[in-house]
Amino acid sequence: MAQHLTTLGHKVTIIDRERAGFGSTAASTAMLQWEIDCPLSELTGLYGFDRAANIYRRSLQAVAGLKTLVDELHPGCTFRHRSSLYLAGGETNASQLLAEHHLRERAGLPGTYLDYLTLKREFDFDREAAIISPGSADADPLLLAHALIADALRHGASMYDAEAIGYNNFGHGVVVALDGGHEIQASRVILATGYVMPDFVRTELHRTASSWAIATPPQTPDALWRDGVLIWEASNDYLYARTTSDNRIIVGGEDDEDITEPSARDALMPAKAEAILGKLRALRPAANATAEFVWSGAFGETEDGLPLIGQVPRYPAMFAAYGYGGNGITFSFLASRVIAKMIAGHREDWYDDLAIDRPSPTA
Ligand SMILES: Cc1cc2nc3c(=O)[nH]c(=O)nc-3n(C[C@H](O)[C@H](O)[C@H](O)COP(=O)(O)OP(=O)(O)OC[C@H]3O[C@@H](n4cnc5c(N)ncnc54)[C@H](O)[C@@H]3O)c2cc1C
């Protein structure tokens, strides 16, 4: 947000109560995918094909936009162009995956359906089927965030190490009260506070869960899969995995909606790591399935897998950039572009699809 707004000539002040990037960004496995947690077939069931397909195409454009930005800035964040491999698993079988593929084709989205034998031959995964899709990426999320902040600061942004404790909306702006007693007066405020949403941003769509991840030691080449594709499963209880530039495997999953307290998350770390390693062993028997690093983080989810982006209801000078779930980073790019346009007075109908106060599709 800050990087884009400074580029557009806005005077920007960043407020962060922690070391920047050490919220959920540092915990991220940073699979920069355009495929949304909610499959196109499911999103079509919720909103109809045209609306769902448009959202998917916007997501594809967001990853492409992020790539262009990285090409311009050269942030040195090990950003790598990747394809993603969406594996049949859990409740999704080969014919359902084929139906998802046909729907994606109809929406103009790129990808190829792989049947069992082709998947086995090309990637040596023992699953019923998969969809391989170009257009995604991976990166070091902390270096990427720091590079973007550094660019914003170079373009004149300022940064305060402080907690925002109050927002006083007046006529045409907002006064933000900081914990040290200072106040900042702004014409617009953008809330990009990760999973810590202020009380006045209310939505029924969102819930916070926890996610766990591990990184293995560097692997031998035969243990890694072709082209370091990003792997994720078509299952509610899904597994996601990627390789790193130093040949480790990062695997995440085991999401749990009932665990939100950091201490409870930490206590479950050994058991969750073991469960994730078990899944890695099943997926890739040749891999050294031991964990050199284990971590966890708050993981927000919305009912429809879409972010919460746009004007805060009842507060016209306040905007929110909450990009949740497995696409948090892709959605943060989308948020920066949409909110900048909104600030400039621009409007498009599809912005409503991301609105914080959009009705729950299942209500
Ligand atoms: C385990 C895990 C795996 C993930 N995997 C992926 C993935 O593969 N791909 C993907 O795209 N996304 C993934 N995500 C999601 C993604 O990481 C997040 O959506 C994204 O990093 C959020 O960035 P952010 O800047 O909005 O929030 P954060 O990084 O959480 O930053 C918010 C900042 O706001 C500050 N803050 C909060 N309240 C205040 C206040 N009152 N005053 C001042 N400062 C405040 C915090 O200090 C923090 O630094 C994953 C998340 C987790 C936890």
PDB file of C-alpha atoms in Angstrom, residues 13-167:
ATOM      1  CA  THR A  13       3.014   7.789   7.013  1.00  0.00           C
ATOM      2  CA  ILE A  14       3.410   4.144   8.035  1.00  0.00           C
ATOM      3  CA  ILE A  15       2.612   3.181  11.634  1.00  0.00           C
ATOM      4  CA  ASP A  16       3.670  -0.228  12.976  1.00  0.00           C
ATOM      5  CA  ARG A  17       3.794  -1.319  16.590  1.00  0.00           C
ATOM      6  CA  GLU A  18       6.205  -4.190  15.842  1.00  0.00           C
ATOM      7  CA  ARG A  19       9.229  -4.587  13.630  1.00  0.00           C
ATOM      8  CA  ALA A  20       7.698  -4.203  10.199  1.00  0.00           C
ATOM      9  CA  GLY A  21       7.030  -7.525   8.521  1.00  0.00           C
ATOM     10  CA  PHE A  22       7.075  -9.490  11.764  1.00  0.00           C
ATOM     11  CA  GLY A  23       3.301  -9.932  11.819  1.00  0.00           C
ATOM     12  CA  SER A  24       1.866 -12.710   9.691  1.00  0.00           C
ATOM     13  CA  THR A  25       4.110 -11.789   6.767  1.00  0.00           C
ATOM     14  CA  ALA A  26       7.149 -13.369   8.457  1.00  0.00           C
ATOM     15  CA  ALA A  27       5.173 -16.595   9.011  1.00  0.00           C
ATOM     16  CA  SER A  28       3.987 -16.800   5.433  1.00  0.00           C
ATOM     17  CA  THR A  29       5.000 -19.669   3.192  1.00  0.00           C
ATOM     18  CA  ALA A  30       4.734 -17.059   0.412  1.00  0.00           C
ATOM     19  CA  MET A  31       3.244 -19.136  -2.358  1.00  0.00           C
ATOM     20  CA  LEU A  32       2.128 -16.261  -4.570  1.00  0.00           C
ATOM     21  CA  GLN A  33      -0.785 -17.900  -6.296  1.00  0.00           C
ATOM     22  CA  TRP A  34      -3.648 -16.566  -8.345  1.00  0.00           C
ATOM     23  CA  GLU A  35      -5.744 -19.665  -7.668  1.00  0.00           C
ATOM     24  CA  ILE A  36      -8.009 -18.783  -4.771  1.00  0.00           C
ATOM     25  CA  ASP A  37      -8.603 -21.006  -1.714  1.00  0.00           C
ATOM     26  CA  CYS A  38     -12.195 -21.310  -2.899  1.00  0.00           C
ATOM     27  CA  PRO A  39     -12.209 -23.279  -6.208  1.00  0.00           C
ATOM     28  CA  LEU A  40     -13.813 -21.597  -9.214  1.00  0.00           C
ATOM     29  CA  SER A  41     -16.598 -24.207  -9.193  1.00  0.00           C
ATOM     30  CA  GLU A  42     -17.434 -23.405  -5.566  1.00  0.00           C
ATOM     31  CA  LEU A  43     -17.193 -19.634  -6.107  1.00  0.00           C
ATOM     32  CA  THR A  44     -19.503 -20.064  -9.130  1.00  0.00           C
ATOM     33  CA  GLY A  45     -21.964 -21.858  -6.839  1.00  0.00           C
ATOM     34  CA  LEU A  46     -21.884 -18.858  -4.492  1.00  0.00           C
ATOM     35  CA  TYR A  47     -21.894 -15.943  -6.944  1.00  0.00           C
ATOM     36  CA  GLY A  48     -22.582 -17.262 -10.453  1.00  0.00           C
ATOM     37  CA  PHE A  49     -20.052 -17.946 -13.188  1.00  0.00           C
ATOM     38  CA  ASP A  50     -19.496 -14.416 -14.550  1.00  0.00           C
ATOM     39  CA  ARG A  51     -18.730 -12.855 -11.184  1.00  0.00           C
ATOM     40  CA  ALA A  52     -16.570 -15.788 -10.021  1.00  0.00           C
ATOM     41  CA  ALA A  53     -14.618 -15.886 -13.289  1.00  0.00           C
ATOM     42  CA  ASN A  54     -13.992 -12.147 -13.120  1.00  0.00           C
ATOM     43  CA  ILE A  55     -12.605 -12.443  -9.585  1.00  0.00           C
ATOM     44  CA  TYR A  56     -10.273 -15.251 -10.684  1.00  0.00           C
ATOM     45  CA  ARG A  57      -9.031 -13.168 -13.639  1.00  0.00           C
ATOM     46  CA  ARG A  58      -8.386 -10.199 -11.283  1.00  0.00           C
ATOM     47  CA  SER A  59      -6.357 -12.505  -9.071  1.00  0.00           C
ATOM     48  CA  LEU A  60      -4.317 -13.698 -12.061  1.00  0.00           C
ATOM     49  CA  GLN A  61      -3.667 -10.054 -12.994  1.00  0.00           C
ATOM     50  CA  ALA A  62      -2.626  -9.275  -9.403  1.00  0.00           C
ATOM     51  CA  VAL A  63       0.169 -11.863  -9.434  1.00  0.00           C
ATOM     52  CA  ALA A  64       1.248 -10.585 -12.867  1.00  0.00           C
ATOM     53  CA  GLY A  65       1.269  -7.037 -11.444  1.00  0.00           C
ATOM     54  CA  LEU A  66       3.364  -8.137  -8.492  1.00  0.00           C
ATOM     55  CA  LYS A  67       5.846  -9.735 -10.902  1.00  0.00           C
ATOM     56  CA  THR A  68       6.096  -6.520 -12.910  1.00  0.00           C
ATOM     57  CA  LEU A  69       6.687  -4.556  -9.707  1.00  0.00           C
ATOM     58  CA  VAL A  70       9.448  -6.960  -8.648  1.00  0.00           C
ATOM     59  CA  ASP A  71      11.037  -6.695 -12.108  1.00  0.00           C
ATOM     60  CA  GLU A  72      11.079  -2.907 -11.722  1.00  0.00           C
ATOM     61  CA  LEU A  73      12.395  -2.794  -8.146  1.00  0.00           C
ATOM     62  CA  HIS A  74      14.811  -5.761  -8.145  1.00  0.00           C
ATOM     63  CA  PRO A  75      14.179  -6.234  -4.421  1.00  0.00           C
ATOM     64  CA  GLY A  76      16.489  -9.283  -4.036  1.00  0.00           C
ATOM     65  CA  CYS A  77      13.800 -11.376  -2.362  1.00  0.00           C
ATOM     66  CA  THR A  78      14.477 -14.661  -4.229  1.00  0.00           C
ATOM     67  CA  PHE A  79      11.319 -14.055  -6.239  1.00  0.00           C
ATOM     68  CA  ARG A  80      10.850 -16.991  -8.619  1.00  0.00           C
ATOM     69  CA  HIS A  81       8.260 -17.517 -11.335  1.00  0.00           C
ATOM     70  CA  ARG A  82       6.503 -20.831 -10.650  1.00  0.00           C
ATOM     71  CA  SER A  83       3.700 -23.000 -11.914  1.00  0.00           C
ATOM     72  CA  SER A  84       1.323 -24.489  -9.412  1.00  0.00           C
ATOM     73  CA  LEU A  85       0.159 -28.079  -9.179  1.00  0.00           C
ATOM     74  CA  TYR A  86      -3.331 -28.524  -7.754  1.00  0.00           C
ATOM     75  CA  LEU A  87      -3.628 -32.126  -6.620  1.00  0.00           C
ATOM     76  CA  ALA A  88      -6.764 -34.224  -6.238  1.00  0.00           C
ATOM     77  CA  GLY A  89      -7.114 -35.138  -2.605  1.00  0.00           C
ATOM     78  CA  GLY A  90      -9.536 -35.492   0.270  1.00  0.00           C
ATOM     79  CA  GLU A  91     -13.073 -34.955  -0.939  1.00  0.00           C
ATOM     80  CA  THR A  92     -12.032 -33.923  -4.490  1.00  0.00           C
ATOM     81  CA  ASN A  93     -11.597 -36.726  -7.028  1.00  0.00           C
ATOM     82  CA  ALA A  94     -10.374 -36.738 -10.626  1.00  0.00           C
ATOM     83  CA  SER A  95     -13.745 -36.040 -12.251  1.00  0.00           C
ATOM     84  CA  GLN A  96     -14.377 -33.054  -9.955  1.00  0.00           C
ATOM     85  CA  LEU A  97     -10.916 -31.722 -10.791  1.00  0.00           C
ATOM     86  CA  LEU A  98     -11.657 -32.146 -14.502  1.00  0.00           C
ATOM     87  CA  ALA A  99     -14.889 -30.183 -14.070  1.00  0.00           C
ATOM     88  CA  GLU A 100     -12.925 -27.419 -12.285  1.00  0.00           C
ATOM     89  CA  HIS A 101     -10.443 -27.418 -15.173  1.00  0.00           C
ATOM     90  CA  HIS A 102     -13.211 -27.056 -17.780  1.00  0.00           C
ATOM     91  CA  LEU A 103     -14.719 -24.168 -15.851  1.00  0.00           C
ATOM     92  CA  ARG A 104     -11.323 -22.460 -15.672  1.00  0.00           C
ATOM     93  CA  GLU A 105     -10.880 -22.920 -19.428  1.00  0.00           C
ATOM     94  CA  ARG A 106     -14.280 -21.298 -19.969  1.00  0.00           C
ATOM     95  CA  ALA A 107     -13.129 -18.369 -17.814  1.00  0.00           C
ATOM     96  CA  GLY A 108     -10.014 -17.939 -19.976  1.00  0.00           C
ATOM     97  CA  LEU A 109      -7.655 -19.070 -17.216  1.00  0.00           C
ATOM     98  CA  PRO A 110      -4.446 -20.924 -18.088  1.00  0.00           C
ATOM     99  CA  GLY A 111      -3.792 -24.536 -17.036  1.00  0.00           C
ATOM    100  CA  THR A 112      -3.618 -28.177 -18.147  1.00  0.00           C
ATOM    101  CA  TYR A 113      -5.387 -31.183 -16.663  1.00  0.00           C
ATOM    102  CA  LEU A 114      -3.088 -34.111 -15.840  1.00  0.00           C
ATOM    103  CA  ASP A 115      -4.560 -37.592 -15.464  1.00  0.00           C
ATOM    104  CA  TYR A 116      -3.059 -40.168 -13.107  1.00  0.00           C
ATOM    105  CA  LEU A 117      -0.482 -41.579 -15.540  1.00  0.00           C
ATOM    106  CA  THR A 118       0.636 -38.205 -16.848  1.00  0.00           C
ATOM    107  CA  LEU A 119       0.966 -36.821 -13.322  1.00  0.00           C
ATOM    108  CA  LYS A 120       2.976 -39.880 -12.270  1.00  0.00           C
ATOM    109  CA  ARG A 121       5.253 -39.685 -15.303  1.00  0.00           C
ATOM    110  CA  GLU A 122       5.816 -35.915 -15.242  1.00  0.00           C
ATOM    111  CA  PHE A 123       5.983 -35.239 -11.479  1.00  0.00           C
ATOM    112  CA  ASP A 124       6.070 -38.641  -9.781  1.00  0.00           C
ATOM    113  CA  PHE A 125       3.122 -37.897  -7.484  1.00  0.00           C
ATOM    114  CA  ASP A 126       0.730 -40.716  -6.713  1.00  0.00           C
ATOM    115  CA  ARG A 127      -2.611 -38.888  -6.928  1.00  0.00           C
ATOM    116  CA  GLU A 128      -5.702 -39.411  -9.044  1.00  0.00           C
ATOM    117  CA  ALA A 129      -5.175 -36.247 -11.091  1.00  0.00           C
ATOM    118  CA  ALA A 130      -3.938 -32.653 -10.974  1.00  0.00           C
ATOM    119  CA  ILE A 131      -4.174 -29.278 -12.720  1.00  0.00           C
ATOM    120  CA  ILE A 132      -0.869 -27.628 -13.590  1.00  0.00           C
ATOM    121  CA  SER A 133      -1.151 -23.862 -14.061  1.00  0.00           C
ATOM    122  CA  PRO A 134       1.427 -21.233 -14.992  1.00  0.00           C
ATOM    123  CA  GLY A 135       1.452 -17.697 -13.623  1.00  0.00           C
ATOM    124  CA  SER A 136       2.298 -18.050  -9.925  1.00  0.00           C
ATOM    125  CA  ALA A 137       5.500 -17.278  -8.009  1.00  0.00           C
ATOM    126  CA  ASP A 138       7.258 -17.699  -4.690  1.00  0.00           C
ATOM    127  CA  ALA A 139       9.476 -15.341  -2.717  1.00  0.00           C
ATOM    128  CA  ASP A 140      11.035 -14.564   0.631  1.00  0.00           C
ATOM    129  CA  PRO A 141       8.083 -12.662   2.151  1.00  0.00           C
ATOM    130  CA  LEU A 142      10.063 -10.675   4.707  1.00  0.00           C
ATOM    131  CA  LEU A 143      12.644  -9.466   2.179  1.00  0.00           C
ATOM    132  CA  LEU A 144       9.832  -8.586  -0.232  1.00  0.00           C
ATOM    133  CA  ALA A 145       7.968  -6.592   2.428  1.00  0.00           C
ATOM    134  CA  HIS A 146      11.161  -4.808   3.522  1.00  0.00           C
ATOM    135  CA  ALA A 147      12.084  -3.949  -0.058  1.00  0.00           C
ATOM    136  CA  LEU A 148       8.644  -2.428  -0.639  1.00  0.00           C
ATOM    137  CA  ILE A 149       8.842  -0.421   2.588  1.00  0.00           C
ATOM    138  CA  ALA A 150      12.373   0.753   1.701  1.00  0.00           C
ATOM    139  CA  ASP A 151      11.104   1.939  -1.673  1.00  0.00           C
ATOM    140  CA  ALA A 152       8.226   3.803   0.003  1.00  0.00           C
ATOM    141  CA  LEU A 153      10.698   5.497   2.378  1.00  0.00           C
ATOM    142  CA  ARG A 154      12.935   6.456  -0.570  1.00  0.00           C
ATOM    143  CA  HIS A 155       9.897   8.091  -2.161  1.00  0.00           C
ATOM    144  CA  GLY A 156       9.258  10.209   0.920  1.00  0.00           C
ATOM    145  CA  ALA A 157       7.158   8.040   3.247  1.00  0.00           C
ATOM    146  CA  SER A 158       7.815   8.308   6.967  1.00  0.00           C
ATOM    147  CA  MET A 159       7.532   5.511   9.491  1.00  0.00           C
ATOM    148  CA  TYR A 160       6.557   5.511  13.178  1.00  0.00           C
ATOM    149  CA  ASP A 161       7.230   2.736  15.655  1.00  0.00           C
ATOM    150  CA  ALA A 162       3.940   3.155  17.549  1.00  0.00           C
ATOM    151  CA  GLU A 163       0.596   1.569  18.209  1.00  0.00           C
ATOM    152  CA  ALA A 164      -2.532   3.195  16.825  1.00  0.00           C
ATOM    153  CA  ILE A 165      -4.998   3.203  19.729  1.00  0.00           C
ATOM    154  CA  GLY A 166      -7.808   5.411  18.450  1.00  0.00           C
ATOM    155  CA  TYR A 167      -9.283   6.804  15.268  1.00  0.00           C
TER     156      TYR A 167
END
